């Protein structure tokens, strides 16, 4: 959210400013220091020109801090009572979001509490008499001392507001106290003096400065290193070893869940982000490299499996939190509470549920009646100044809602792009696997077929044809390699027995790469296959030391192309 820029033409007279600062200095507290700093920055006094002040920041802080320790113990009962009375009316009330439920910064209890208080605040601003009565009861019950003082007021000046909100002892919750008093006072019927508008402005700036989180993303966490880490996992470890270690770790994790009274598969059920053992380890390795960028250590398979299991459990926790956030929004606002139904419309239609009654009536829904009443009232009082001011306030709240929706849409768009990129990678992997299967099928076919010539061309003619291509041969016996080099001196041959590391980039400009399956190591094969998949290079398999048969097999590939 952007910071509020206060206009400079609304500054009070010098005497008024001095009195305000004197009251602030006498009140003390961190909030006062913040207000003085705002004055030093020359952006302190907002001028609302007689309109209702923007109370969003005040209400947001109220939602954050209204629940004290004692109320927190009882809040589930409070929430139950609110939902019992107001649940059916929630879609009709304003939908102003006072916090980002998807930000990943709230544990489930805080998320539920703040979401419920947001709905309660929207209900109050929409005129719910029950919710107003509920807030009065909560204030009287859980803020007894403040209640006994506040109920005596009929009007409240700035100095009275600052004095009433002054924290006790060394607690630095001045802004929390101010937001509570300013939100509760109108419910009591107390008129807030216009000079208090400055506090609304400061609370707006404070709320914006420490407001909604921009969220987090997969790309920010691991960046472009994921693909490199996935390649490293494939090259260094065999699937058999990785799956064996994962099975042992999963068995232990399952026993932990059983000890806690949960199913052994609980993490697997909850983790909707899990993409399999190899990807999990690649993500864990990416995060390790980002966490310790100066470390060049090489992690063992056992270490990565342990880190991967921690990632698996953490992902399960966050998936639960995301599910809770979406569930709360959907329960409160129906289809409009989630973006899921934008792409996957529900089959369930509540209006199609038919209930047989003794006296069927054709009745308009409450929402239709209310919309008509509001429309008629607005039309009839178009020139009424108070109605126009109220309309401005409603529009301001709609702007806040649109800003919140815009932030959520950006987050959803980022997630959609990530999923599309992931889907693209999977399709490329499937295409590569399909290509490999075709090559393997041809190889198996060549193993079982007879050696009868499949073309009437001579061996010399075949040699001339294939000698023009850039071909790389990986693997092979030393004697066989020597013979092939004499036949095709321009080809590149990789002898797996020479030792040392091999520069796999030699296949970059190759027309075809052949693996000699009789003599090739597992690691060498995967080294080259990773590059072949990435560069989309044609490849095949040959076997046996019969040079003429090798030439025929290679020629057939080029003849088919």
mmCIF file of N, CA and C in Angstrom, residues 14 26-27 47 59 85 434 452 474 503 506 555:
data_model
loop_
_atom_site.group_PDB
_atom_site.id
_atom_site.type_symbol
_atom_site.label_atom_id
_atom_site.label_comp_id
_atom_site.label_asym_id
_atom_site.label_seq_id
_atom_site.Cartn_x
_atom_site.Cartn_y
_atom_site.Cartn_z
ATOM 1 N N UNK A 14 -0.938 28.959 14.406
ATOM 2 C CA UNK A 14 0.224 28.676 15.248
ATOM 3 C C UNK A 14 -0.187 28.319 16.674
ATOM 4 N N UNK A 26 3.010 16.315 26.746
ATOM 5 C CA UNK A 26 2.595 15.949 28.101
ATOM 6 C C UNK A 26 2.094 14.509 28.167
ATOM 7 N N UNK A 27 1.520 14.026 27.068
ATOM 8 C CA UNK A 27 0.982 12.665 27.073
ATOM 9 C C UNK A 27 2.096 11.632 26.991
ATOM 10 N N UNK A 47 -6.567 17.987 5.741
ATOM 11 C CA UNK A 47 -7.740 18.854 5.731
ATOM 12 C C UNK A 47 -8.863 18.102 5.030
ATOM 13 N N UNK A 59 -9.496 1.911 11.873
ATOM 14 C CA UNK A 59 -10.235 0.652 11.969
ATOM 15 C C UNK A 59 -9.314 -0.549 11.807
ATOM 16 N N UNK A 85 -25.854 -14.718 14.683
ATOM 17 C CA UNK A 85 -26.780 -13.612 14.439
ATOM 18 C C UNK A 85 -26.612 -12.976 13.060
ATOM 19 N N UNK A 434 9.381 -39.022 -24.170
ATOM 20 C CA UNK A 434 8.802 -39.678 -25.341
ATOM 21 C C UNK A 434 9.868 -39.919 -26.401
ATOM 22 N N UNK A 452 20.209 -58.999 -41.754
ATOM 23 C CA UNK A 452 20.021 -58.873 -43.197
ATOM 24 C C UNK A 452 19.993 -57.404 -43.601
ATOM 25 N N UNK A 474 29.556 -41.720 -27.690
ATOM 26 C CA UNK A 474 29.875 -41.765 -26.261
ATOM 27 C C UNK A 474 29.965 -43.224 -25.839
ATOM 28 N N UNK A 503 33.976 -32.651 -20.954
ATOM 29 C CA UNK A 503 33.202 -31.458 -21.262
ATOM 30 C C UNK A 503 32.001 -31.873 -22.111
ATOM 31 N N UNK A 506 30.549 -30.594 -25.778
ATOM 32 C CA UNK A 506 30.986 -30.999 -27.120
ATOM 33 C C UNK A 506 29.817 -31.471 -27.977
ATOM 34 N N UNK A 555 23.323 -45.247 -40.498
ATOM 35 C CA UNK A 555 22.802 -44.792 -41.794
ATOM 36 C C UNK A 555 21.273 -44.818 -41.818
#
